[in-house]
Amino acid sequence: MGRQGSPRSPRPDVVNVKDYHTRSSECLPGSDPILGRRLSGGDNNWKTKVALLHDLNYEYGKLGSCKAVYVGKRNLWFRKHVKSIVFMFALMGSLFLLDSFMVSLFDSINLQNSSPSRTSSDLKGGRTAYANEEEPPVQMYGRLQNLACSALAEKELKQEPSNFWEEPWKASLWKPCADRKESEKLGQPDKSNGYIMVSANGGLNQQRVAICNAVALASLLNATLVLPRFLYSNVWKDPSQFGDIYQEEYFVNVMKDEVNLVKDLPSHLKSLDIEAIGSLITDADIVKEAKPIDYLTKVLPLLLQNGVVHLLGFGNRLGFDPLPSRLQKLRCKCNFHALKFVPKIQEAGSLLIRRIREYDTAQRMLDKQLVGEFLPGSLSKKHDSERGPSKYLALHLRFEVDMIAYSLCDFGGGEKEKRELQAYRESHFPLLIERLKHSKPISSSELRNLGRCPLTPEEAALVLAGLGFKRGAYIYLASSRIYGGDSRMHSFTSLYPNLVTKETLLTPSELAPFRNFSSQLAALDFIACATADVFAMTDSGSQLSSLVSGFRTYYGGGHAPTLRPNKKRLAAILSENSTIGWNSFEDRVRKMIGEGQSVLIRGYGRSIYRQPRCPECMCKTQ
């Protein structure tokens, strides 16, 4: 969020009052300064006014006489040339009719010739044609939107800061310590039980979780971990491998004291047909959130028998509890210390931070961990040091077509939207369609009341307004393509116009190295979100939101708040759109978000990547 009065916000030129009066007087007849200011002085001034009015009447009379003479002459000329004038108008009318006829004829011929190709193009374009159409803004909460607009305007005058730029003070009591040296170091075992290969699926964040789970699993099974590889996905369409995103040597050096790591299988194992010998393990073979005993009974025997196992997919295939404390610590060390982005990603991420804030800022631990040697420098001398760094809020807005189509919710876009989402479901989610045929239908309003509907851009903006973030706040938007485009974002930008993305902050040449590499682009979003003054999410189940919030908890020092709306509670608040007052809306939204910011120790079974406040990851000071 930019500080109020930021040089970025354009302001209308201020007109000097003195200059305005001077210019006004210069525009009057005779440039008489008396008429350009208020007259005072009793009877003398009244006489002056009368004299002025008399002079004006006299001049007006002379002007009227001139006008009468001019009109008389004009009528005489008109009577003499009336036939010529009529002829000219008739000729021009005929030419106009002929021109219109010829244009219509040629348009008809062109339409007949072009119709087949245009129709074919439209059919092939499908969604592209829809995306390019000028759609009217979609609004579900018009009354609340108007109240929010008025409230934001009022807050600009009051200059009251939001209370959500900071975390509760208790958050600062927790410090990072997953890399602390143990007094009794266990070290690596003398002999490895074999090699574990992992081919991780998903995007950047799913792969990051898989890497750290693989480290813990290798330690559990006393195995050597081959540097994980990433599966190519038809969804993400990114051929990037580990070394394209993370620094390989740094990763190996950080983890070498706890886990055996190699870049490739030894030559005598490379020729093996892993599937043929029964060492290929897919996600179908291991349940989600599997316990250590599952791996000890199913995977370890294969590892001992064949000397190698290959885990294909490995998506969320290791649970968080029960798990030995040393393995939890390894997960934390991997995620928060060992995985560093490659220099080209760090450099671009540093540019993002600089340009959002507009100038260099004081160095923070979050920045150091994410951009390394490309840290933004100290506060620029050309700026007033008392103003401090320009703040911004990062928003991870999940409103992609696949997500909202799968949700089965109604988002206020009318029949056209319903038809399009149904067509998308039939094309992309055949199993969902089949399941719906044999299940009891549930209405969209019921789904929303249960908290199962993704938040719209309009709902996200209303939450921010309810929390007191001002209209001038600078907001970094991290998301894929927003379904509905501008028609959906209009409700958001009408309240918060200062919206930026990596595409608007970086030049085409700066973005060029990342084109066609969605995971590398996602890494830039990760950096911008993790280093933001405030991070807000609309879907707490998102891996990006989960990992970013954990990173901010670990390195934020109690000064990196994360906002998590409760969709079920928010739905109940928004259901009163037609009656609720703005003050009541604010109170309820703030209470909802405030309760989500409670400083709690990680609960049993909760993700240690998202909630690192626990003895294995962080140390609490007194």
Coordinates of C-alpha atoms in Angstrom, one line a residue:
M1 CA 0.0 0.0 0.0
G2 CA 1.5 3.3 -0.9
R3 CA 1.7 5.9 1.8
Q4 CA -0.9 8.6 1.4
G5 CA 0.4 11.5 -0.5
S6 CA 2.7 9.2 -2.5
P7 CA 4.3 10.9 -5.5
R8 CA 2.8 8.2 -7.6
S9 CA -0.8 9.4 -7.1
P10 CA -1.5 12.1 -9.8
R11 CA -3.0 15.2 -8.5
P12 CA -4.8 18.0 -10.4
D13 CA -2.8 21.2 -10.7
V14 CA -3.6 23.6 -7.9
V15 CA -4.7 27.0 -9.2
N16 CA -3.4 30.0 -7.2
V17 CA -6.3 32.1 -6.0
K18 CA -4.5 35.4 -6.6
D19 CA -3.6 34.4 -10.2
Y20 CA -7.2 33.4 -10.8
H21 CA -8.5 36.9 -9.8
T22 CA -5.9 38.6 -12.0
R23 CA -6.8 36.5 -15.0
S24 CA -10.5 37.1 -14.4
S25 CA -10.0 40.9 -14.5
E26 CA -8.0 40.7 -17.7
C27 CA -10.9 39.1 -19.5
L28 CA -13.4 42.0 -18.9
P29 CA -14.0 44.9 -21.2
G30 CA -11.3 47.5 -21.0
S31 CA -9.4 45.3 -18.5
D32 CA -11.0 47.3 -15.7
P33 CA -9.7 45.9 -12.4
I34 CA -12.7 47.1 -10.6
L35 CA -14.9 44.4 -12.1
G36 CA -12.4 41.7 -11.2
R37 CA -12.8 42.1 -7.5
R38 CA -15.5 42.8 -5.0
L39 CA -16.5 46.5 -4.8
S40 CA -16.7 48.3 -1.5
G41 CA -16.9 51.9 -0.2
G42 CA -20.6 52.8 0.3
D43 CA -22.3 55.5 -1.9
N44 CA -19.2 56.3 -4.0
N45 CA -19.0 52.7 -5.1
W46 CA -22.8 52.6 -5.8
K47 CA -22.4 55.7 -8.1
T48 CA -19.5 53.9 -9.8
K49 CA -21.8 50.9 -10.4
V50 CA -24.5 53.1 -11.9
A51 CA -22.1 54.8 -14.2
L52 CA -20.7 51.5 -15.3
L53 CA -24.2 50.2 -16.1
H54 CA -25.1 53.4 -18.0
D55 CA -21.9 52.9 -20.1
L56 CA -22.8 49.3 -20.8
N57 CA -26.3 50.2 -21.9
Y58 CA -25.0 52.8 -24.2
E59 CA -22.6 50.4 -25.8
Y60 CA -25.3 47.7 -26.1
G61 CA -27.5 50.2 -27.9
K62 CA -24.8 50.9 -30.5
L63 CA -24.3 47.2 -31.0
G64 CA -28.0 46.7 -31.5
S65 CA -28.1 49.4 -34.3
C66 CA -25.2 47.7 -36.1
K67 CA -27.0 44.3 -35.9
A68 CA -30.2 45.7 -37.4
V69 CA -28.4 47.2 -40.4
Y70 CA -26.6 43.9 -41.0
V71 CA -29.8 41.8 -40.9
G72 CA -31.5 44.1 -43.4
K73 CA -28.8 43.8 -45.9
R74 CA -28.7 40.0 -45.5
N75 CA -32.4 39.7 -46.3
L76 CA -32.1 41.7 -49.5
W77 CA -29.2 39.5 -50.7
F78 CA -31.2 36.3 -49.9
R79 CA -34.3 37.4 -52.0
K80 CA -32.0 38.0 -55.0
H81 CA -30.3 34.6 -54.9
V82 CA -33.1 32.3 -53.7
K83 CA -33.4 30.2 -56.9
S84 CA -29.6 29.5 -57.0
I85 CA -29.6 28.4 -53.3
V86 CA -32.5 26.0 -53.9
F87 CA -30.7 24.5 -56.9
M88 CA -27.5 23.9 -55.0
F89 CA -29.3 22.1 -52.1
A90 CA -31.1 19.9 -54.6
L91 CA -27.9 18.9 -56.3
M92 CA -26.1 18.1 -53.0
G93 CA -29.0 16.0 -51.9
S94 CA -28.9 13.9 -55.1
L95 CA -25.2 13.3 -54.7
F96 CA -25.6 12.2 -51.1
L97 CA -28.3 9.7 -52.0
L98 CA -26.1 8.2 -54.8
D99 CA -23.1 7.9 -52.4
S100 CA -25.2 6.1 -49.8
F101 CA -26.5 3.6 -52.4
M102 CA -23.0 2.8 -53.6
V103 CA -21.6 2.3 -50.1
S104 CA -24.5 -0.1 -49.2
L105 CA -23.9 -2.1 -52.4
F106 CA -20.2 -2.6 -51.7
D107 CA -20.8 -3.5 -48.0
S108 CA -23.3 -6.2 -49.0
I109 CA -20.8 -7.7 -51.4
N110 CA -18.0 -7.7 -48.8
L111 CA -20.4 -9.2 -46.1
Q112 CA -21.3 -12.2 -48.4
N113 CA -17.6 -12.8 -49.2
S114 CA -16.3 -12.6 -45.6
S115 CA -19.1 -14.3 -43.7
P116 CA -17.9 -18.0 -44.0
S117 CA -14.4 -17.3 -42.9
R118 CA -15.4 -15.1 -40.0
T119 CA -17.8 -17.7 -38.7
S120 CA -15.2 -20.4 -38.9
S121 CA -12.8 -18.2 -37.0
D122 CA -15.3 -17.6 -34.3
L123 CA -15.9 -21.3 -33.9
K124 CA -12.3 -22.1 -33.7
G125 CA -11.6 -19.2 -31.3
G126 CA -14.1 -20.5 -28.7
R127 CA -13.2 -18.9 -25.4
T128 CA -10.8 -16.5 -27.1
A129 CA -13.7 -14.8 -28.9
Y130 CA -15.6 -14.5 -25.6
A131 CA -12.5 -13.1 -23.8
N132 CA -12.1 -10.3 -26.3
E133 CA -15.7 -9.1 -26.1
E134 CA -16.5 -6.0 -24.2
E135 CA -18.5 -7.3 -21.3
P136 CA -20.4 -5.1 -18.8
P137 CA -19.1 -5.0 -15.2
V138 CA -20.4 -7.9 -13.1
Q139 CA -21.6 -6.7 -9.6
M140 CA -23.2 -8.8 -6.9
Y141 CA -23.2 -6.3 -4.0
G142 CA -24.0 -3.0 -5.5
R143 CA -25.3 -1.4 -2.3
L144 CA -22.2 -2.5 -0.3
Q145 CA -20.0 -1.3 -3.1
N146 CA -21.5 2.2 -2.9
L147 CA -21.1 2.2 0.9
A148 CA -17.5 1.2 0.6
C149 CA -16.8 3.9 -2.0
S150 CA -18.2 6.5 0.4
A151 CA -16.3 5.1 3.3
L152 CA -13.0 5.1 1.5
A153 CA -13.5 8.7 0.4
E154 CA -14.2 9.7 4.0
K155 CA -11.1 7.9 5.2
E156 CA -8.9 9.8 2.8
L157 CA -10.0 13.0 4.6
K158 CA -9.5 11.6 8.1
Q159 CA -6.1 10.1 7.3
E160 CA -6.7 7.2 9.7
P161 CA -4.3 4.2 9.1
S162 CA -5.5 0.7 9.1
N163 CA -4.6 -1.5 12.1
F164 CA -3.8 -4.5 9.9
W165 CA -0.4 -3.3 8.7
E166 CA 1.1 -5.0 11.8
E167 CA 0.8 -8.4 13.5
P168 CA -0.1 -9.0 17.1
W169 CA 3.0 -8.2 19.3
K170 CA 3.2 -11.9 20.4
A171 CA 4.3 -12.9 16.9
S172 CA 7.6 -11.2 17.4
L173 CA 8.5 -13.6 20.2
W174 CA 9.1 -16.4 17.7
K175 CA 12.5 -16.6 15.9
P176 CA 13.8 -18.8 13.1
C177 CA 16.0 -21.7 14.3
A178 CA 15.6 -24.7 12.1
D179 CA 19.2 -24.5 11.1
R180 CA 20.5 -24.4 14.7
K181 CA 23.4 -26.8 15.4
E182 CA 22.5 -29.7 17.7
S183 CA 24.8 -30.4 20.7
E184 CA 24.7 -34.1 19.9
K185 CA 24.9 -34.4 16.1
L186 CA 23.5 -37.7 14.8
G187 CA 25.2 -37.3 11.4
Q188 CA 24.6 -39.7 8.4
P189 CA 24.6 -43.5 8.8
D190 CA 27.6 -45.4 7.6
K191 CA 25.7 -47.3 4.9
S192 CA 22.8 -46.3 2.8
N193 CA 19.9 -48.6 2.1
G194 CA 19.7 -47.6 -1.5
Y195 CA 18.6 -44.7 -3.7
I196 CA 15.3 -42.8 -3.8
M197 CA 14.3 -41.0 -7.0
V198 CA 11.4 -38.5 -6.9
S199 CA 9.6 -37.1 -9.9
A200 CA 7.4 -34.4 -8.5
N201 CA 4.1 -33.3 -10.2
G202 CA 2.2 -30.0 -10.0
G203 CA 3.5 -26.5 -10.1
L204 CA 6.2 -24.6 -8.3
N205 CA 4.7 -24.8 -4.8
Q206 CA 3.6 -28.4 -5.0
Q207 CA 7.1 -29.3 -6.2
R208 CA 8.7 -27.4 -3.3
V209 CA 6.6 -29.4 -0.8
A210 CA 7.6 -32.7 -2.6
I211 CA 11.3 -31.8 -2.4
C212 CA 11.2 -31.3 1.4
N213 CA 9.0 -34.3 2.0
A214 CA 11.5 -36.3 0.0
V215 CA 14.4 -35.1 2.2
A216 CA 12.5 -36.3 5.3
L217 CA 11.6 -39.6 3.7
A218 CA 15.2 -40.3 2.7
S219 CA 16.3 -39.7 6.3
L220 CA 13.4 -42.0 7.5
L221 CA 14.5 -44.8 5.2
N222 CA 18.2 -44.2 5.6
A223 CA 18.5 -43.7 1.8
T224 CA 20.4 -41.6 -0.6
L225 CA 18.2 -39.0 -2.3
V226 CA 18.8 -38.3 -6.0
L227 CA 18.2 -34.6 -6.7
P228 CA 14.4 -34.5 -7.4
R229 CA 13.1 -34.1 -10.9
F230 CA 9.9 -32.3 -12.0
L231 CA 7.3 -33.9 -14.2
Y232 CA 6.1 -32.0 -17.3
S233 CA 2.4 -31.1 -16.8
N234 CA -0.1 -30.4 -19.5
V235 CA -1.6 -27.8 -17.1
W236 CA 1.6 -25.9 -16.2
K237 CA 3.4 -26.6 -19.5
D238 CA 6.8 -25.8 -17.9
P239 CA 9.9 -28.0 -18.7
S240 CA 11.9 -26.4 -15.9
Q241 CA 14.0 -28.7 -13.7
F242 CA 15.4 -28.3 -10.2
G243 CA 18.5 -26.3 -11.4
D244 CA 16.4 -23.9 -13.4
I245 CA 14.6 -22.7 -10.3
Y246 CA 16.8 -23.5 -7.3
Q247 CA 20.5 -23.4 -6.6
E248 CA 21.6 -27.0 -6.7
E249 CA 25.0 -26.6 -5.0
Y250 CA 23.6 -24.5 -2.3
F251 CA 20.9 -27.0 -1.6
V252 CA 23.3 -30.0 -1.4
N253 CA 25.7 -28.0 0.9
V254 CA 23.0 -27.0 3.4
M255 CA 21.5 -30.5 3.7
K256 CA 24.7 -32.7 3.3
D257 CA 25.2 -33.2 7.1
E258 CA 21.7 -34.7 7.5
V259 CA 21.0 -36.5 4.2
N260 CA 23.0 -38.2 1.5
L261 CA 22.3 -36.3 -1.8
V262 CA 23.5 -37.0 -5.3
K263 CA 22.6 -35.4 -8.6
D264 CA 22.3 -38.7 -10.6
L265 CA 22.0 -42.5 -10.1
P266 CA 25.2 -44.4 -10.2
S267 CA 25.9 -45.9 -13.6
H268 CA 25.2 -49.5 -12.7
L269 CA 21.6 -48.5 -11.7
K270 CA 20.8 -46.2 -14.7
S271 CA 20.3 -49.2 -17.0
L272 CA 17.7 -50.8 -14.8
D273 CA 14.0 -50.9 -15.9
I274 CA 12.6 -49.5 -12.7
E275 CA 9.0 -50.5 -13.5
A276 CA 9.9 -54.0 -14.5
I277 CA 11.7 -54.7 -11.2
G278 CA 8.7 -53.4 -9.3
S279 CA 10.4 -50.3 -7.9
L280 CA 8.1 -47.8 -9.5
I281 CA 5.7 -46.3 -6.8
T282 CA 2.9 -44.1 -8.0
D283 CA 0.5 -41.9 -6.0
A284 CA -2.1 -44.7 -6.4
D285 CA 0.2 -47.0 -4.3
I286 CA 0.6 -44.6 -1.4
V287 CA -2.3 -42.8 0.4
K288 CA -2.4 -39.1 0.9
E289 CA -0.8 -37.9 4.1
A290 CA 0.8 -41.3 4.6
K291 CA 2.3 -42.1 7.9
P292 CA 6.0 -43.3 8.4
I293 CA 4.8 -46.9 9.0
D294 CA 3.3 -46.9 5.5
Y295 CA 6.8 -46.3 4.0
L296 CA 8.5 -48.6 6.4
T297 CA 6.2 -51.5 5.4
K298 CA 5.7 -50.9 1.7
V299 CA 8.7 -49.0 0.4
L300 CA 11.7 -50.0 2.5
P301 CA 11.5 -53.7 1.5
L302 CA 11.6 -52.7 -2.2
L303 CA 14.5 -50.4 -1.5
L304 CA 16.5 -53.1 0.3
Q305 CA 15.7 -55.7 -2.5
N306 CA 16.4 -53.6 -5.6
G307 CA 18.6 -50.8 -4.3
V308 CA 16.4 -48.1 -5.8
V309 CA 12.8 -46.9 -5.8
H310 CA 11.2 -44.3 -7.9
L311 CA 8.3 -42.2 -6.4
L312 CA 6.3 -40.9 -9.3
G313 CA 4.1 -37.9 -8.5
F314 CA 4.7 -37.8 -4.8
G315 CA 1.9 -35.2 -4.2
N316 CA 1.2 -34.7 -0.5
R317 CA 2.2 -38.3 0.2
L318 CA 3.8 -37.8 3.6
G319 CA 1.7 -36.7 6.5
F320 CA 2.7 -34.2 9.2
D321 CA 1.9 -36.2 12.2
P322 CA 2.9 -38.5 13.7
L323 CA 6.5 -37.9 12.6
P324 CA 9.7 -37.9 14.6
S325 CA 10.9 -34.4 15.7
R326 CA 14.2 -34.7 13.7
L327 CA 12.2 -35.3 10.5
Q328 CA 10.1 -32.3 11.1
K329 CA 13.2 -30.2 11.6
L330 CA 14.6 -31.5 8.3
R331 CA 11.5 -30.4 6.5
C332 CA 11.8 -26.9 8.0
K333 CA 15.5 -26.6 7.2
C334 CA 14.9 -27.7 3.7
N335 CA 12.0 -25.3 3.0
F336 CA 13.2 -22.2 4.9
H337 CA 17.0 -22.5 4.5
A338 CA 18.1 -24.9 1.7
L339 CA 15.9 -23.9 -1.2
K340 CA 17.3 -20.6 -2.7
F341 CA 16.1 -19.3 -6.1
V342 CA 18.6 -19.1 -8.9
P343 CA 20.2 -15.6 -9.5
K344 CA 18.1 -14.7 -12.5
I345 CA 14.9 -15.2 -10.4
Q346 CA 16.4 -13.3 -7.4
E347 CA 17.4 -10.4 -9.6
A348 CA 14.0 -10.1 -11.2
G349 CA 12.4 -10.4 -7.8
S350 CA 14.5 -7.6 -6.5
L351 CA 13.4 -5.4 -9.3
L352 CA 9.8 -6.1 -8.5
I353 CA 10.3 -5.1 -4.9
R354 CA 12.1 -1.9 -5.8
R355 CA 9.5 -0.8 -8.3
I356 CA 6.5 -1.5 -6.1
R357 CA 8.0 0.5 -3.4
E358 CA 9.3 3.1 -5.9
Y359 CA 12.6 3.4 -4.2
D360 CA 15.2 1.4 -2.2
T361 CA 14.2 0.4 1.3
A362 CA 15.8 -0.8 4.5
Q363 CA 17.0 -4.4 4.3
R364 CA 14.9 -7.0 6.0
M365 CA 15.4 -10.7 6.7
L366 CA 12.6 -11.7 4.3
D367 CA 14.3 -9.8 1.5
K368 CA 17.7 -11.3 2.2
Q369 CA 16.4 -14.8 2.2
L370 CA 14.5 -14.4 -1.1
V371 CA 16.7 -12.2 -3.3
G372 CA 20.2 -12.9 -1.8
E373 CA 22.9 -10.6 -3.1
F374 CA 20.3 -8.6 -5.1
L375 CA 19.0 -7.0 -2.0
P376 CA 17.5 -3.5 -2.5
G377 CA 20.0 -1.0 -1.2
S378 CA 19.5 1.4 1.7
L379 CA 17.0 4.2 1.6
S380 CA 17.6 6.5 -1.4
K381 CA 18.9 10.0 -0.5
K382 CA 16.6 11.7 -3.0
H383 CA 13.6 10.7 -0.8
D384 CA 12.7 12.1 2.6
S385 CA 14.0 9.5 5.1
E386 CA 11.2 10.4 7.6
R387 CA 8.6 9.0 5.2
G388 CA 9.9 5.5 5.4
P389 CA 9.5 2.9 2.7
S390 CA 6.4 2.9 0.5
K391 CA 4.1 0.1 1.8
Y392 CA 2.2 -2.3 -0.4
L393 CA -0.2 -5.2 0.0
A394 CA 0.1 -8.4 -2.0
L395 CA -3.1 -10.2 -2.9
H396 CA -3.3 -13.8 -4.1
L397 CA -6.6 -13.8 -5.9
R398 CA -7.8 -17.2 -6.9
F399 CA -10.5 -16.8 -9.5
E400 CA -9.4 -18.9 -12.4
V401 CA -12.0 -20.6 -14.7
D402 CA -11.1 -24.2 -13.7
M403 CA -11.5 -23.4 -10.0
I404 CA -14.8 -21.6 -10.2
A405 CA -16.2 -24.1 -12.7
Y406 CA -15.4 -27.0 -10.3
S407 CA -17.0 -25.2 -7.4
L408 CA -20.5 -25.3 -9.0
C409 CA -21.2 -21.8 -7.5
D410 CA -23.1 -18.9 -9.1
F411 CA -21.1 -15.7 -9.5
G412 CA -23.7 -13.3 -10.7
G413 CA -22.8 -13.4 -14.4
G414 CA -26.2 -14.5 -15.6
E415 CA -27.2 -17.2 -18.0
K416 CA -24.2 -16.7 -20.3
E417 CA -21.8 -17.4 -17.4
K418 CA -23.7 -20.5 -16.4
R419 CA -23.7 -21.9 -19.9
E420 CA -19.9 -21.3 -20.2
L421 CA -19.0 -22.8 -16.9
Q422 CA -21.2 -25.9 -17.6
A423 CA -19.5 -26.3 -21.0
Y424 CA -16.1 -26.1 -19.3
R425 CA -17.1 -28.7 -16.7
E426 CA -18.3 -31.1 -19.4
S427 CA -15.0 -30.6 -21.3
H428 CA -12.5 -30.7 -18.4
F429 CA -14.2 -32.5 -15.5
P430 CA -16.1 -35.6 -16.8
L431 CA -15.8 -37.4 -13.5
L432 CA -17.4 -34.5 -11.7
I433 CA -20.3 -34.5 -14.2
E434 CA -20.8 -38.3 -13.7
R435 CA -20.7 -37.9 -10.0
L436 CA -23.3 -35.1 -10.1
K437 CA -25.7 -37.4 -12.0
H438 CA -25.9 -39.7 -9.0
S439 CA -25.8 -37.2 -6.1
K440 CA -28.4 -34.9 -4.5
P441 CA -28.2 -31.5 -6.1
I442 CA -27.1 -28.6 -3.9
S443 CA -27.9 -25.0 -4.6
S444 CA -25.3 -22.3 -5.2
S445 CA -26.5 -20.3 -2.2
E446 CA -26.1 -23.4 0.0
L447 CA -22.5 -23.9 -1.3
R448 CA -21.7 -20.2 -0.6
N449 CA -23.1 -20.5 3.0
L450 CA -20.9 -23.5 3.6
G451 CA -17.9 -21.5 2.5
R452 CA -17.2 -23.5 -0.6
C453 CA -17.3 -20.7 -3.2
P454 CA -14.1 -18.9 -4.3
L455 CA -14.1 -15.2 -3.4
T456 CA -14.8 -12.9 -6.3
P457 CA -12.6 -9.8 -7.0
E458 CA -15.6 -7.7 -5.7
E459 CA -15.7 -9.7 -2.4
A460 CA -12.0 -9.3 -2.0
A461 CA -12.2 -5.6 -2.5
L462 CA -15.0 -5.3 0.0
V463 CA -13.0 -7.2 2.7
L464 CA -10.0 -4.8 2.2
A465 CA -12.3 -1.8 2.4
G466 CA -13.9 -3.2 5.6
L467 CA -10.4 -3.6 7.1
G468 CA -9.7 0.1 6.5
F469 CA -7.1 -0.1 3.7
K470 CA -7.3 3.2 1.8
R471 CA -8.2 3.8 -1.8
G472 CA -4.6 4.8 -2.5
A473 CA -3.2 1.5 -1.3
Y474 CA -0.7 -0.1 -3.8
I475 CA -1.7 -3.7 -4.4
Y476 CA 0.4 -6.4 -6.1
L477 CA -1.9 -8.9 -7.7
A478 CA -0.6 -12.5 -7.8
S479 CA -2.9 -14.7 -9.8
S480 CA -3.4 -16.6 -13.0
R481 CA -5.9 -15.3 -15.6
I482 CA -8.9 -13.9 -13.8
Y483 CA -12.1 -15.3 -15.2
G484 CA -14.2 -12.6 -16.8
G485 CA -11.2 -10.2 -17.1
D486 CA -12.0 -6.5 -16.9
S487 CA -15.7 -7.1 -16.3
R488 CA -14.9 -9.0 -13.1
M489 CA -12.1 -6.7 -12.0
H490 CA -14.1 -3.5 -12.5
S491 CA -15.6 -3.7 -9.0
F492 CA -12.1 -4.1 -7.5
T493 CA -10.4 -1.4 -9.4
S494 CA -13.2 1.1 -8.8
L495 CA -12.3 0.9 -5.1
Y496 CA -8.6 0.2 -5.4
P497 CA -7.2 1.6 -8.7
N498 CA -3.5 1.2 -7.9
L499 CA -3.2 -2.4 -8.9
V500 CA 0.1 -3.8 -10.3
T501 CA 1.4 -7.1 -11.5
K502 CA 4.8 -8.5 -12.5
E503 CA 3.7 -7.9 -16.1
T504 CA 3.2 -4.1 -15.5
L505 CA 6.2 -3.7 -13.3
L506 CA 8.8 -5.5 -15.5
T507 CA 9.6 -4.6 -19.1
P508 CA 9.0 -7.1 -21.8
S509 CA 12.8 -7.7 -22.1
E510 CA 13.1 -8.3 -18.3
L511 CA 10.2 -10.8 -18.5
A512 CA 11.5 -12.5 -21.7
P513 CA 13.7 -15.1 -19.9
F514 CA 10.7 -16.4 -18.0
R515 CA 8.2 -16.6 -20.8
N516 CA 6.8 -20.1 -21.3
F517 CA 8.1 -21.1 -17.8
S518 CA 5.1 -20.8 -15.5
S519 CA 6.9 -22.1 -12.4
Q520 CA 9.6 -19.5 -12.8
L521 CA 7.0 -16.8 -13.2
A522 CA 5.3 -18.2 -10.1
A523 CA 8.6 -17.8 -8.3
L524 CA 8.4 -14.0 -9.0
D525 CA 4.9 -13.9 -7.5
F526 CA 6.2 -15.9 -4.5
I527 CA 8.9 -13.2 -3.8
A528 CA 6.6 -10.3 -4.3
C529 CA 4.0 -11.8 -1.9
A530 CA 6.4 -13.0 0.7
T531 CA 8.2 -9.6 1.0
A532 CA 5.0 -7.5 1.0
D533 CA 4.0 -5.4 4.0
V534 CA 0.7 -7.3 4.1
F535 CA -0.2 -10.5 2.4
A536 CA -3.9 -11.3 1.7
M537 CA -5.3 -14.5 0.3
T538 CA -8.7 -15.5 -0.9
D539 CA -8.2 -19.2 -0.7
S540 CA -6.5 -20.6 2.3
G541 CA -6.2 -24.0 0.6
S542 CA -3.8 -22.7 -2.1
Q543 CA -0.2 -24.0 -1.9
L544 CA 1.2 -20.6 -2.8
S545 CA -0.8 -18.9 0.0
S546 CA 0.2 -21.6 2.4
L547 CA 3.9 -21.5 1.7
V548 CA 4.1 -17.7 1.5
S549 CA 2.3 -17.3 4.8
G550 CA 4.6 -19.8 6.4
F551 CA 7.7 -18.0 5.0
R552 CA 6.4 -14.7 6.4
T553 CA 5.8 -16.3 9.8
Y554 CA 9.3 -17.7 9.8
Y555 CA 11.3 -14.7 8.7
G556 CA 8.9 -11.8 9.3
G557 CA 9.9 -11.1 12.9
G558 CA 6.3 -10.3 13.9
H559 CA 6.0 -7.6 11.2
A560 CA 4.6 -9.5 8.3
P561 CA 0.8 -9.9 8.7
T562 CA -1.2 -12.3 6.7
L563 CA -4.9 -11.9 6.1
R564 CA -7.1 -15.0 5.9
P565 CA -10.8 -14.5 5.3
N566 CA -13.1 -17.2 6.6
K567 CA -15.3 -17.8 3.6
K568 CA -18.2 -19.2 5.6
R569 CA -18.4 -16.3 8.0
L570 CA -17.9 -13.8 5.1
A571 CA -20.8 -15.4 3.2
A572 CA -23.0 -14.8 6.2
I573 CA -22.0 -11.1 6.4
L574 CA -22.4 -10.5 2.7
S575 CA -25.8 -12.2 2.7
E576 CA -27.1 -9.1 4.5
N577 CA -26.0 -6.9 1.6
S578 CA -29.4 -5.2 1.3
T579 CA -29.7 -4.2 5.0
I580 CA -26.3 -4.1 6.8
G581 CA -24.8 -0.8 7.7
W582 CA -21.2 0.0 6.8
N583 CA -20.0 0.3 10.4
S584 CA -21.5 -3.1 11.2
F585 CA -19.9 -4.6 8.1
E586 CA -16.5 -3.2 9.2
D587 CA -16.8 -4.5 12.7
R588 CA -17.7 -8.0 11.6
V589 CA -15.0 -8.2 8.9
R590 CA -12.3 -6.9 11.3
K591 CA -13.3 -9.4 13.9
M592 CA -13.2 -12.2 11.4
I593 CA -9.7 -11.3 10.1
G594 CA -8.4 -10.5 13.6
E595 CA -9.3 -13.9 14.9
G596 CA -7.5 -15.5 12.0
Q597 CA -4.3 -13.6 13.1
S598 CA -4.1 -15.3 16.5
V599 CA -0.5 -16.3 17.3
L600 CA -0.9 -20.1 17.8
I601 CA 1.5 -23.0 17.9
R602 CA 1.1 -25.5 15.1
G603 CA -1.7 -27.9 15.7
Y604 CA -1.5 -31.7 15.3
G605 CA -1.6 -32.7 11.7
R606 CA -1.2 -29.1 10.5
S607 CA 1.3 -28.2 7.7
I608 CA 4.7 -27.3 9.1
Y609 CA 5.3 -25.3 6.0
R610 CA 2.4 -23.1 6.7
Q611 CA 2.5 -23.0 10.5
P612 CA 6.2 -23.2 11.5
R613 CA 5.6 -21.9 15.0
C614 CA 6.7 -25.1 16.8
P615 CA 9.9 -26.3 18.6
E616 CA 11.2 -28.1 15.5
C617 CA 11.2 -24.9 13.4
M618 CA 11.2 -21.8 15.6
C619 CA 12.4 -20.8 19.0
K620 CA 10.3 -18.7 21.4
T621 CA 12.0 -16.0 23.3
Q622 CA 10.8 -14.8 26.7

